[in-house]
JSON list of C-alpha atoms in Angstrom, two decimals:
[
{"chain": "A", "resi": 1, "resn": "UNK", "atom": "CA", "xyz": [-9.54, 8.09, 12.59]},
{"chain": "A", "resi": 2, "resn": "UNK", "atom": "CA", "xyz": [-6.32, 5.73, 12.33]},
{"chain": "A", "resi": 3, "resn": "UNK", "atom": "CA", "xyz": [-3.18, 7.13, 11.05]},
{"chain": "A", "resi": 4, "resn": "UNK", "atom": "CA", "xyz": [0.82, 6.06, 10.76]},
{"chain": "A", "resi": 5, "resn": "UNK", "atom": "CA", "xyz": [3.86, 7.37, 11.54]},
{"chain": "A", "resi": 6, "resn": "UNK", "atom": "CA", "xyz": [7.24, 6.55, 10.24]},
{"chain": "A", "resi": 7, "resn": "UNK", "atom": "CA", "xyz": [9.86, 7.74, 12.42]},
{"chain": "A", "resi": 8, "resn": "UNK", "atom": "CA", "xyz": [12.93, 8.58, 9.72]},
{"chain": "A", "resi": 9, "resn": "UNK", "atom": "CA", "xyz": [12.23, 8.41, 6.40]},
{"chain": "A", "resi": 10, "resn": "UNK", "atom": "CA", "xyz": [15.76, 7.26, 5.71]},
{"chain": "A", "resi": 11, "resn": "UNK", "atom": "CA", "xyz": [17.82, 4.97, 7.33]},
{"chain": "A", "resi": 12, "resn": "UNK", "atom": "CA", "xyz": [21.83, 3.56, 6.55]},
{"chain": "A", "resi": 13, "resn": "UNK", "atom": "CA", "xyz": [23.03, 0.52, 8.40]},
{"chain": "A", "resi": 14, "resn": "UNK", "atom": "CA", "xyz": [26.51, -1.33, 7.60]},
{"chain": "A", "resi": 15, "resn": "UNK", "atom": "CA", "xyz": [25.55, -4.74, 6.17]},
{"chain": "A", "resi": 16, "resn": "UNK", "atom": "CA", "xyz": [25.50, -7.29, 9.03]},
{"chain": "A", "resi": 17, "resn": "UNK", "atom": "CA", "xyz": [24.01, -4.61, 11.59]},
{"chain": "A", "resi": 18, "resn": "UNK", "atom": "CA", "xyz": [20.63, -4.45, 12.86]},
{"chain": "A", "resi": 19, "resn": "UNK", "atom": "CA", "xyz": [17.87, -3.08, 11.61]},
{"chain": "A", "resi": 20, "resn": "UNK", "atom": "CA", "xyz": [15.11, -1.47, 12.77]},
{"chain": "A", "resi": 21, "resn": "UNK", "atom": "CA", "xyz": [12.71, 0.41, 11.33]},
{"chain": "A", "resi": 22, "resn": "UNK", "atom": "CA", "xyz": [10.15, 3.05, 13.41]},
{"chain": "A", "resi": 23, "resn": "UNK", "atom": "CA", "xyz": [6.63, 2.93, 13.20]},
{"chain": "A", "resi": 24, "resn": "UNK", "atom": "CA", "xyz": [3.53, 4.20, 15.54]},
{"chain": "A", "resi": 25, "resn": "UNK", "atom": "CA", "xyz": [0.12, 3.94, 15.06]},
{"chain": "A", "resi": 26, "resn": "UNK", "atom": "CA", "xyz": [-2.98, 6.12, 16.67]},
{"chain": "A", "resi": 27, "resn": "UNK", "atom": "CA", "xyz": [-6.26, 3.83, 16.43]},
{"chain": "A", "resi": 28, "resn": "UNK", "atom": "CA", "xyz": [-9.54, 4.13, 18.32]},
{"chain": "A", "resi": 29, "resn": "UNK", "atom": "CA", "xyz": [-10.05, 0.31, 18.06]},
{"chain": "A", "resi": 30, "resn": "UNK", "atom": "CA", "xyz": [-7.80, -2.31, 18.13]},
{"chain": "A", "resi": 31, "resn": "UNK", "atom": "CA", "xyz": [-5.53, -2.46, 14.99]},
{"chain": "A", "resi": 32, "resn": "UNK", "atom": "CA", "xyz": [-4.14, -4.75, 12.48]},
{"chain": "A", "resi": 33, "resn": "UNK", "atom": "CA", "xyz": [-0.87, -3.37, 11.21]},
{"chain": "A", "resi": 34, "resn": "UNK", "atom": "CA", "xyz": [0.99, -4.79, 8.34]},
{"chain": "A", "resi": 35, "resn": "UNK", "atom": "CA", "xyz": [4.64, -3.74, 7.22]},
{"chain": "A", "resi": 36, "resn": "UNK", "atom": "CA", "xyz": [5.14, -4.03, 3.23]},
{"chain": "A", "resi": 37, "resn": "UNK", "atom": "CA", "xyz": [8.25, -3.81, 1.27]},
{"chain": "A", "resi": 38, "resn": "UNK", "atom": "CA", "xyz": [8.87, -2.01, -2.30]},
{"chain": "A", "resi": 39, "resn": "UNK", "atom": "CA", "xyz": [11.68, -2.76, -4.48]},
{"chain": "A", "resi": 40, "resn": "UNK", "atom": "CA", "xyz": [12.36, 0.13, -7.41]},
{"chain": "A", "resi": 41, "resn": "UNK", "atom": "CA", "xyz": [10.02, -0.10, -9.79]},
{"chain": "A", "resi": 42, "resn": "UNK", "atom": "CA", "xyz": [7.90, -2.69, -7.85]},
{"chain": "A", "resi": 43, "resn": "UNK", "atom": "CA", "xyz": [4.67, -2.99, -6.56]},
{"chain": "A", "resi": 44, "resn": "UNK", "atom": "CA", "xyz": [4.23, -3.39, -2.52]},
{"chain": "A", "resi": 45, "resn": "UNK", "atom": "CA", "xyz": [4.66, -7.36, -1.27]},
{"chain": "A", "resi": 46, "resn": "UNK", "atom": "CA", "xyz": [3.64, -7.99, 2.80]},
{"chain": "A", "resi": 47, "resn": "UNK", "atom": "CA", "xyz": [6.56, -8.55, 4.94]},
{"chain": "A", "resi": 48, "resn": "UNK", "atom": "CA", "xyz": [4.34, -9.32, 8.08]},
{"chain": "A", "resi": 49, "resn": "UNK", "atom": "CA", "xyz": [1.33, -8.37, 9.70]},
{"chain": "A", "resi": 50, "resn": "UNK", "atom": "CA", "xyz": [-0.12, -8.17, 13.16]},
{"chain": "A", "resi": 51, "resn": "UNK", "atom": "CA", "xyz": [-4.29, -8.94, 13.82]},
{"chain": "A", "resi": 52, "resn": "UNK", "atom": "CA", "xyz": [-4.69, -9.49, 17.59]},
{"chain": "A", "resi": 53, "resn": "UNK", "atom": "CA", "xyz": [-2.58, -12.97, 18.01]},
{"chain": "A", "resi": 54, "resn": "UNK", "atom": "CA", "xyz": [1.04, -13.10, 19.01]},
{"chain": "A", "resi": 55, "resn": "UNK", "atom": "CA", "xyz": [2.43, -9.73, 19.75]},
{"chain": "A", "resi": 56, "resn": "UNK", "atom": "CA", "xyz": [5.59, -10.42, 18.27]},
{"chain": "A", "resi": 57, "resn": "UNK", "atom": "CA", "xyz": [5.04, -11.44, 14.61]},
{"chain": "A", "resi": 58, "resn": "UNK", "atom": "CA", "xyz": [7.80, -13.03, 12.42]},
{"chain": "A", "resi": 59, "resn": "UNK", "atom": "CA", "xyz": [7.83, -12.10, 9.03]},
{"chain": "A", "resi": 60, "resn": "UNK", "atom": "CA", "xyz": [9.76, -13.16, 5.32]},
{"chain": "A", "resi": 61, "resn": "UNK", "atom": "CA", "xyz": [13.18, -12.68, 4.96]},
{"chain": "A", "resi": 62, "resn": "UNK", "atom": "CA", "xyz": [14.33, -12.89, 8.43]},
{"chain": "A", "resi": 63, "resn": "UNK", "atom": "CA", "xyz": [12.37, -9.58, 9.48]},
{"chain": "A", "resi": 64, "resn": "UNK", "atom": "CA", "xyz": [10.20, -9.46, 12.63]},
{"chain": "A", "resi": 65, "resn": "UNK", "atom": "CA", "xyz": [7.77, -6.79, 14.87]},
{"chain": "A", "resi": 66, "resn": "UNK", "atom": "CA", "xyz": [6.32, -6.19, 17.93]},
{"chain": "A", "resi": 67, "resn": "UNK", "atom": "CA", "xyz": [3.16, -4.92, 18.49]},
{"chain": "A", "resi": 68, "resn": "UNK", "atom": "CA", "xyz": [3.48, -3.03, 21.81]},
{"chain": "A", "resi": 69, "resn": "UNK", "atom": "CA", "xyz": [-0.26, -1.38, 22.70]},
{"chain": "A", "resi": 70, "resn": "UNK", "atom": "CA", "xyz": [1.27, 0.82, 25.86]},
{"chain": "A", "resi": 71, "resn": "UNK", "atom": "CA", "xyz": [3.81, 2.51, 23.14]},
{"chain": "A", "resi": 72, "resn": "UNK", "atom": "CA", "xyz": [1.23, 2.81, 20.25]},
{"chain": "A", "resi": 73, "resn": "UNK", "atom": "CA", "xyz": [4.16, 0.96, 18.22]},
{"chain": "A", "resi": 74, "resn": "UNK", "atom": "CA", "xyz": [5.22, -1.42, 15.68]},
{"chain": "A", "resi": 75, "resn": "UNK", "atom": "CA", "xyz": [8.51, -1.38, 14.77]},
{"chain": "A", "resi": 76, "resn": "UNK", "atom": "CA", "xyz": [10.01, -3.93, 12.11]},
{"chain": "A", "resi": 77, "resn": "UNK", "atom": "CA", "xyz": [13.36, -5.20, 12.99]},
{"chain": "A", "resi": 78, "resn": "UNK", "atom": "CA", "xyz": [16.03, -7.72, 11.45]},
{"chain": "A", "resi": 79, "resn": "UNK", "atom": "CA", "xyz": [19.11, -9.20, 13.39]},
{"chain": "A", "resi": 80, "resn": "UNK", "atom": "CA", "xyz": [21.58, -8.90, 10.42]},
{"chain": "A", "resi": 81, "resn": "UNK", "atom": "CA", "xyz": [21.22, -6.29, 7.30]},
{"chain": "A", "resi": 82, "resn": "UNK", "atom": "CA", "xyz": [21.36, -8.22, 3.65]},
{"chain": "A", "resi": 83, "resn": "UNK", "atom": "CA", "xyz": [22.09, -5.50, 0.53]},
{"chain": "A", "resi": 84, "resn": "UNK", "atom": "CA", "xyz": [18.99, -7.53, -0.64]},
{"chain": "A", "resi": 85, "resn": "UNK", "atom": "CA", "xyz": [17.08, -5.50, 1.85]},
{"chain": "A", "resi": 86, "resn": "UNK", "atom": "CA", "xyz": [17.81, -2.39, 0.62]},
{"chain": "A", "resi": 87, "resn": "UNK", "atom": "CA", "xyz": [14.38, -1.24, -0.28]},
{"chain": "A", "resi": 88, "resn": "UNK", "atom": "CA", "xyz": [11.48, 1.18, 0.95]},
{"chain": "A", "resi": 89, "resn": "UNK", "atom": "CA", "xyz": [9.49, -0.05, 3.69]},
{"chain": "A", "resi": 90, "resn": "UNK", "atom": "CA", "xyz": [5.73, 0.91, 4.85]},
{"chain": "A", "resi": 91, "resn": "UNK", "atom": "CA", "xyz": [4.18, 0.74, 7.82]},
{"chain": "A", "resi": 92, "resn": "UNK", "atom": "CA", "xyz": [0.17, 0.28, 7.32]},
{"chain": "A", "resi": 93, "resn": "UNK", "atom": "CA", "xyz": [-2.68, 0.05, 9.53]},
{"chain": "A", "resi": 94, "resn": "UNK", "atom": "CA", "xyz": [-6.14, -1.32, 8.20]},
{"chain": "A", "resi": 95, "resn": "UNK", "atom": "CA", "xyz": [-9.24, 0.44, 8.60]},
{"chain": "A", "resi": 96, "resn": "UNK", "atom": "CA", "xyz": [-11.54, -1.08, 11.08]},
{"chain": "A", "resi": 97, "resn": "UNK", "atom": "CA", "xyz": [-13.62, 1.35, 11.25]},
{"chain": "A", "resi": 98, "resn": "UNK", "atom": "CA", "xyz": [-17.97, 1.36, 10.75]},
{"chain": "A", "resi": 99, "resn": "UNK", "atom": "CA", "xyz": [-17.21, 0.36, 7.14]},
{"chain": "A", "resi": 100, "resn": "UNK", "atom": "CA", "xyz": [-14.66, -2.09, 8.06]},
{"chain": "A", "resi": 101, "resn": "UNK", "atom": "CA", "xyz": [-13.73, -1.84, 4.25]},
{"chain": "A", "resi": 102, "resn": "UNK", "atom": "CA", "xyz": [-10.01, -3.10, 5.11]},
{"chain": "A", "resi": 103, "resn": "UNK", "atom": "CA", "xyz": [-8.54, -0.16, 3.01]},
{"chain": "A", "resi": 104, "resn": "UNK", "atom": "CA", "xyz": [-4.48, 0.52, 4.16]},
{"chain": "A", "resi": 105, "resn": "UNK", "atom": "CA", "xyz": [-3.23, 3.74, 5.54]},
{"chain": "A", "resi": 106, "resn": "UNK", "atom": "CA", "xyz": [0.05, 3.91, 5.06]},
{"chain": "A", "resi": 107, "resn": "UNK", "atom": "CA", "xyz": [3.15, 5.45, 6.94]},
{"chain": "A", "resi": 108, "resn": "UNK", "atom": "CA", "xyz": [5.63, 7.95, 4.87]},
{"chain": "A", "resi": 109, "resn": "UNK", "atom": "CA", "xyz": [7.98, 5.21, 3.95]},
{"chain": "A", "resi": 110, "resn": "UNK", "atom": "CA", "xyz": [11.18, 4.80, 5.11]},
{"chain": "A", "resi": 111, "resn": "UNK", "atom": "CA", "xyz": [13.92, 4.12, 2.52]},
{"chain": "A", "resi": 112, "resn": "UNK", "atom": "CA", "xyz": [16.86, 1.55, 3.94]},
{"chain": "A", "resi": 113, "resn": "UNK", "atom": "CA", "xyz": [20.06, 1.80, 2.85]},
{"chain": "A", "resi": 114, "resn": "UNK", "atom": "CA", "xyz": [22.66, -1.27, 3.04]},
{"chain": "A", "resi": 115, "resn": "UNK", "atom": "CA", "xyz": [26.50, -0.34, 3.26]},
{"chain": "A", "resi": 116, "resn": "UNK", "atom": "CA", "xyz": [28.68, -2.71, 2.54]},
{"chain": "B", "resi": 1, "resn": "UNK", "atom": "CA", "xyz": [-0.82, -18.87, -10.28]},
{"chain": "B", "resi": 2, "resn": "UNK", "atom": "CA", "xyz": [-0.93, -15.56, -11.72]},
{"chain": "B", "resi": 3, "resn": "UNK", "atom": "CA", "xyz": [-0.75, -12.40, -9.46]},
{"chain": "B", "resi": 4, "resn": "UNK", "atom": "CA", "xyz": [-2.24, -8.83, -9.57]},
{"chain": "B", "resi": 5, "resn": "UNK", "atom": "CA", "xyz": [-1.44, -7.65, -13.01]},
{"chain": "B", "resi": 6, "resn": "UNK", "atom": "CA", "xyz": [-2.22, -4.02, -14.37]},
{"chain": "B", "resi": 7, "resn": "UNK", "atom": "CA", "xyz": [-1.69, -2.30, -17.86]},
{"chain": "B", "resi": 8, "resn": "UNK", "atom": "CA", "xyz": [-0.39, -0.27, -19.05]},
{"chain": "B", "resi": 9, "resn": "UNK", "atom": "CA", "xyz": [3.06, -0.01, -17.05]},
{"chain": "B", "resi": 10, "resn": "UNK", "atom": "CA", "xyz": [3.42, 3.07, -18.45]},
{"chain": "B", "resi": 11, "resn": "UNK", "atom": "CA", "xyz": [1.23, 5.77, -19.78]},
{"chain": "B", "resi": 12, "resn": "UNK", "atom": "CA", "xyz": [2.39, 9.10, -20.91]},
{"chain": "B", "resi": 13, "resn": "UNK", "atom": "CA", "xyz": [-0.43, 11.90, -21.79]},
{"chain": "B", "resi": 14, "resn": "UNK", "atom": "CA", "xyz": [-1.14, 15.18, -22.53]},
{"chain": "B", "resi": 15, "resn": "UNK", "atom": "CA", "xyz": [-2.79, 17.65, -20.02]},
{"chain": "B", "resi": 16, "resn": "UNK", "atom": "CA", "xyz": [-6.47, 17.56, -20.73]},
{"chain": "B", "resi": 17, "resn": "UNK", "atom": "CA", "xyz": [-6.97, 13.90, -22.28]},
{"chain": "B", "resi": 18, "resn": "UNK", "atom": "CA", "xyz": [-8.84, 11.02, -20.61]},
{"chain": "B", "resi": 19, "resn": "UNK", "atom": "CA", "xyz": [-6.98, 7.58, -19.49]},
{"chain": "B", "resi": 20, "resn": "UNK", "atom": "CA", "xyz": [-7.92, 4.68, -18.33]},
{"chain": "B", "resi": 21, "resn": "UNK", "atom": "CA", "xyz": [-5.86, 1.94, -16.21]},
{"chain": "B", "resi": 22, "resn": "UNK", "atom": "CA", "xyz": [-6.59, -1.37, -16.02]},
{"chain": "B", "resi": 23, "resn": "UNK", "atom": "CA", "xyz": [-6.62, -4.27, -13.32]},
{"chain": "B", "resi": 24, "resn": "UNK", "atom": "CA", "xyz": [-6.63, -7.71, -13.51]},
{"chain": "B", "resi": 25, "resn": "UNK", "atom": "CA", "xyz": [-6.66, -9.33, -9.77]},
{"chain": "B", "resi": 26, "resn": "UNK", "atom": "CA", "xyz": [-6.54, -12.40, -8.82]},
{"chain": "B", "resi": 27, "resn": "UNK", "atom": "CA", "xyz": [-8.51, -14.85, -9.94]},
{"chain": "B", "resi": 28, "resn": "UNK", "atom": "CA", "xyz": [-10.96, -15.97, -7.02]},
{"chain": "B", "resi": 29, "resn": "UNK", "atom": "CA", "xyz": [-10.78, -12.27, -4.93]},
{"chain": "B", "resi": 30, "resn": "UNK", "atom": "CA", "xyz": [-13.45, -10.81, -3.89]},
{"chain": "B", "resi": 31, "resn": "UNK", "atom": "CA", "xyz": [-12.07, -7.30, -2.82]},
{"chain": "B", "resi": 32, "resn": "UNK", "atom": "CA", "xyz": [-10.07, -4.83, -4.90]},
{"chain": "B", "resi": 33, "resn": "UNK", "atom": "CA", "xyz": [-8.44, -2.08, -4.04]},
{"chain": "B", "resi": 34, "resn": "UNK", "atom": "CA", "xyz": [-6.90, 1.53, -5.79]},
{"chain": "B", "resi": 35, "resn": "UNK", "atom": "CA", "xyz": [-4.03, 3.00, -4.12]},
{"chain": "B", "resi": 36, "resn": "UNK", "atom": "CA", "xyz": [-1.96, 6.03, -5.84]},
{"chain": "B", "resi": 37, "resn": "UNK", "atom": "CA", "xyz": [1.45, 7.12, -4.79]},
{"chain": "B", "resi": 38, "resn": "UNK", "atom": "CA", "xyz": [2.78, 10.07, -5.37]},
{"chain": "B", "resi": 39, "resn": "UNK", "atom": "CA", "xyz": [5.84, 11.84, -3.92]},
{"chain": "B", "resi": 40, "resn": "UNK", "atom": "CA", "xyz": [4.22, 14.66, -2.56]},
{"chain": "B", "resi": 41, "resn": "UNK", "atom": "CA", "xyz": [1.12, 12.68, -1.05]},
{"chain": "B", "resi": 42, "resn": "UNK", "atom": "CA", "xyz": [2.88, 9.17, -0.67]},
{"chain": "B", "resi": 43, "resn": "UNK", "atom": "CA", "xyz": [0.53, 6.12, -0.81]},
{"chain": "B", "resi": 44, "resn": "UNK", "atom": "CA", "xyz": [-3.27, 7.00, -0.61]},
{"chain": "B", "resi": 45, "resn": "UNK", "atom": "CA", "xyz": [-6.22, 5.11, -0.87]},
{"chain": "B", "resi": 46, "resn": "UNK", "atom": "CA", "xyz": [-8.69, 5.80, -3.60]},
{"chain": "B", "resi": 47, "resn": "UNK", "atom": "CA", "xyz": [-11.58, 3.36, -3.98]},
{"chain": "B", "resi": 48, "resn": "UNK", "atom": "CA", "xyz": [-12.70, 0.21, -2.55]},
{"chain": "B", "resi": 49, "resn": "UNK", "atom": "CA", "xyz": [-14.65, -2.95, -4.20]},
{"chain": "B", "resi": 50, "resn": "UNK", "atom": "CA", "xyz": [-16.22, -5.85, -2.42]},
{"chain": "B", "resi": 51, "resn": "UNK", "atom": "CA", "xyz": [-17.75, -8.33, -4.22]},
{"chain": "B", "resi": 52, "resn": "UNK", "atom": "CA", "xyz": [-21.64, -6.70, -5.46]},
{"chain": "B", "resi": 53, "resn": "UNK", "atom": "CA", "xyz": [-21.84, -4.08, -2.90]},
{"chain": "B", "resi": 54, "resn": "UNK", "atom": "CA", "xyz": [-21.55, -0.44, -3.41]},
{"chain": "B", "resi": 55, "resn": "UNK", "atom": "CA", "xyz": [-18.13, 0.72, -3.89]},
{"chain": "B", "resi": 56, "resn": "UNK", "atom": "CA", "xyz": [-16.53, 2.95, -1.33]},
{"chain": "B", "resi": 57, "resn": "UNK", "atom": "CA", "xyz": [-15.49, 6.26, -3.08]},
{"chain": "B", "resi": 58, "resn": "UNK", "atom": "CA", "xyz": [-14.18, 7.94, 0.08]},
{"chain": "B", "resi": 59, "resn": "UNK", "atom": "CA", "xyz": [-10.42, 8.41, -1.28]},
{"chain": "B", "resi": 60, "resn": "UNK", "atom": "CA", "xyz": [-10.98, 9.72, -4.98]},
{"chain": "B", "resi": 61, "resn": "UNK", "atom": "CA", "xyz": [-9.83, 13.19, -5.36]},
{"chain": "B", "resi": 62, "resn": "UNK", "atom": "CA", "xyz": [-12.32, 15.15, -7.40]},
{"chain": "B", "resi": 63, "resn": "UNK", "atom": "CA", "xyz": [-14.65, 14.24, -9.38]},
{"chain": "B", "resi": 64, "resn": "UNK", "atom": "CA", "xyz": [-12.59, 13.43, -12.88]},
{"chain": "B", "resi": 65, "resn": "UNK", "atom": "CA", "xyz": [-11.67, 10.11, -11.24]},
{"chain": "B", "resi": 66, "resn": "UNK", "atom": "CA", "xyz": [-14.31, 7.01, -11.30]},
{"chain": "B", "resi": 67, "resn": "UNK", "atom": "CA", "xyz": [-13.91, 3.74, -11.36]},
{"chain": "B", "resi": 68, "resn": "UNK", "atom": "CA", "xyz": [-15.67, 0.17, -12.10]},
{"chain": "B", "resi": 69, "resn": "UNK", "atom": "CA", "xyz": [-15.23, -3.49, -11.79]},
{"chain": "B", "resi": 70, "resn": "UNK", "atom": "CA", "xyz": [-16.91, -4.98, -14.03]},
{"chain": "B", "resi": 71, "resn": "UNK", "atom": "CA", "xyz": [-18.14, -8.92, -13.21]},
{"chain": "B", "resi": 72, "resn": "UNK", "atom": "CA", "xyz": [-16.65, -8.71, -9.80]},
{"chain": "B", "resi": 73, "resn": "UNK", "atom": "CA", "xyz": [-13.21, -9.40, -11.82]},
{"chain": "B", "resi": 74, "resn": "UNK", "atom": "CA", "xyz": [-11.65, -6.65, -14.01]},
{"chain": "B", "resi": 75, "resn": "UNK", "atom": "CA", "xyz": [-11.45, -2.84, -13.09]},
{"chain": "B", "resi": 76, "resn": "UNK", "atom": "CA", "xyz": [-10.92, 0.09, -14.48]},
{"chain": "B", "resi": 77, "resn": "UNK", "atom": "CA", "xyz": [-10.02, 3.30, -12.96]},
{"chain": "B", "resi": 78, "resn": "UNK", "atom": "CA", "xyz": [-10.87, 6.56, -15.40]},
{"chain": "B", "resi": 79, "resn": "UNK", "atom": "CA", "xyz": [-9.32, 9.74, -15.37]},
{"chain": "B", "resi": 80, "resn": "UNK", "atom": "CA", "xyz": [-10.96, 12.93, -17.33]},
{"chain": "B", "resi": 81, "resn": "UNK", "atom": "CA", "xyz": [-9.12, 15.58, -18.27]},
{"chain": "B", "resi": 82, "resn": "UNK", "atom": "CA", "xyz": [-5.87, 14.95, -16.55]},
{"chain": "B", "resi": 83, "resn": "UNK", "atom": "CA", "xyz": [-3.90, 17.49, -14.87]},
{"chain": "B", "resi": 84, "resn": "UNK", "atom": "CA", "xyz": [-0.56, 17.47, -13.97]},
{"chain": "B", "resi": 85, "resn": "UNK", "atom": "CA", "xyz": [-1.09, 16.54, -10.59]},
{"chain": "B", "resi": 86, "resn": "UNK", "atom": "CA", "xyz": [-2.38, 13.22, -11.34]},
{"chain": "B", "resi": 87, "resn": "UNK", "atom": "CA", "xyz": [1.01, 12.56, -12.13]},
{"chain": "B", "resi": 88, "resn": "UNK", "atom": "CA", "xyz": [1.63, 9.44, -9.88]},
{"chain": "B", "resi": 89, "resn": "UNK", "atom": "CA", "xyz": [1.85, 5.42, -9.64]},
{"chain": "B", "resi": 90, "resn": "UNK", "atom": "CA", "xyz": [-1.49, 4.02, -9.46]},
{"chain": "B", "resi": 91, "resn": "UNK", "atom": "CA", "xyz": [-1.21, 0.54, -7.45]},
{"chain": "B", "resi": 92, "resn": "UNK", "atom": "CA", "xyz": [-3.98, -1.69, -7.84]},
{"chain": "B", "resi": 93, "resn": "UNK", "atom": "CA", "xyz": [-4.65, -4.74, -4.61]},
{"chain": "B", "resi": 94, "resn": "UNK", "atom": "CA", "xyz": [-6.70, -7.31, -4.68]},
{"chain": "B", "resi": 95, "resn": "UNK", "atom": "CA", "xyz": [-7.97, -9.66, -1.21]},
{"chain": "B", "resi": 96, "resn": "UNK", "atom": "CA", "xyz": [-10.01, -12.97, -0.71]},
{"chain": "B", "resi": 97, "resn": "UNK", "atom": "CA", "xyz": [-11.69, -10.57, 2.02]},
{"chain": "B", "resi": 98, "resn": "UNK", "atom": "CA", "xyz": [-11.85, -7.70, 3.60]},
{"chain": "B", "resi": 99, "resn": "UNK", "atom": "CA", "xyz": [-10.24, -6.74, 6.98]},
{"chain": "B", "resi": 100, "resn": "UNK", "atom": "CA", "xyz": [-7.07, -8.57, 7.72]},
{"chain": "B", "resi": 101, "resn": "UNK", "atom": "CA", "xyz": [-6.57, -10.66, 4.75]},
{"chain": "B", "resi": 102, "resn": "UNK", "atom": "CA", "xyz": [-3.94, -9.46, 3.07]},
{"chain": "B", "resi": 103, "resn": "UNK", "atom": "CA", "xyz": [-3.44, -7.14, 0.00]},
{"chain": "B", "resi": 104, "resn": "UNK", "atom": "CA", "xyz": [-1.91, -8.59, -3.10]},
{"chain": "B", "resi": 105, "resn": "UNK", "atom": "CA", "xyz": [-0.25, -5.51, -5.13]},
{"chain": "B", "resi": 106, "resn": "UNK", "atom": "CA", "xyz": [0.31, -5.26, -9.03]},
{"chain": "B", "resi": 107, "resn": "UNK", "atom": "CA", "xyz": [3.34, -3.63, -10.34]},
{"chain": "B", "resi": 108, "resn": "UNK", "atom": "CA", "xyz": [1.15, -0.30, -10.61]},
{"chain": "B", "resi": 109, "resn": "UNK", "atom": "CA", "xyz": [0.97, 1.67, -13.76]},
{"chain": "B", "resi": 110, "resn": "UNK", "atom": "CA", "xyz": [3.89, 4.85, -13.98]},
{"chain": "B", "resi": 111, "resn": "UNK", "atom": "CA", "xyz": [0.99, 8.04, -14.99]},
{"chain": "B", "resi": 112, "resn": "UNK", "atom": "CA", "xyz": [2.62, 11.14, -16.48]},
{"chain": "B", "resi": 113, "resn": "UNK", "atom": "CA", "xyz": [1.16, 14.04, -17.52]},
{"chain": "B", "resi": 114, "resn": "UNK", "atom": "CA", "xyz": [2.80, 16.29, -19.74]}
]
């Protein structure tokens, strides 16, 4: 079975500051992980997603992750916070399982708040 | 090009009635997808469609839920006699594949049960 883990479900930064944002994944094969973004009242839109290429994938909107097998993680980072970014943020993995259906389990969310 | 679009946004209904929410995905994708998200349960997967094969039913809840997608294009996802539990947003996603391709959301449809 493949779940997610969201480390914090809320997190404050100053704007300017760094972000990151905690995710781990248990998988008995090897994943693809995705990170999506919801505004309020919005449906989900794909910030970036890892499938066995690059370890460190760079996303929209100046965000970027690194897939790191020995720490079962994938956390989603960004240099300097926007209030644009403001926002919840999920942490998926795909099934890959027998069915191979592609269906998303998804991470607790973690809602980011930008101070200005 | 259009995106994932779903109606109503909002549907308000009584405990006991049927509803029904609708998905239009995008034109061209072959597999479709029904997430709900709810704050207790946050975002679970509910049903899976790829292209003429057999649905996978794995994440309904009970049986009052069912779905169809009619044409490989538009689907519908049917509740029977709502509870107040159902209360949720139901997210519809639609994929050129399955696997890695990526998931296309709608703007979901608000369910409350009153």
């Amino acid at each position: 079975a493949q779940s997610v883990t969201q480390l914090g479900s809320h997190v404050s930064v100053s704007e300017g500051a760094l972000v990151l944002l905690r995710c781990n994944y248990s998988s008995s094969v090897p994943p693809y992980l995705f990170w999506y973004v919801q505004y309020p009242n919005q449906g989900l839109q794909l910030l970036l997603k890892y499938t066995s290429a690059a370890t460190l994938v760079k996303g929209i909107n100046g965000f970027e992750a690194e897939f790191k097998k020995s720490e079962t993680s994938f956390h989603l980072t960004k240099p300097s916070a926007h209030m644009s970014d403001a926002a919840e943020y999920f942490c998926a993995v795909s099934d890959r399982g027998s069915s191979n259906t592609g269906k998303l389990i998804f991470g607790q969310g973690t809602t980011l708040q930008v101070k200005p | 090009g259009a995106g994932v679009s779903q109606s109503p946004s909002n549907k308000v209904t009584e405990k006991g009635k049927d509803v029904e929410l609708r998905c239009d995905p995008i034109s061209g994708h072959t597999a479709l997808y029904w997430y709900r998200q709810s704050l207790g349960q946050g975002l679970e997967f509910l049903i899976y469609f790829q292209g003429n094969s057999a649905p996978d039913k794995s994440g309904l809840p009970s049986d009052r839920f069912s779905a169809e997608r009619t044409g490989g294009s538009v689907s519908t996802l049917t509740i029977q006699r709502t509870q107040q539990e159902d209360s949720a947003v139901y997210l519809c996603a639609s994929a050129r594949g399955q696997g890695s391709y990526e998931q296309y959301f709608g703007p979901g449809t608000r369910l409350t049960v009153t």
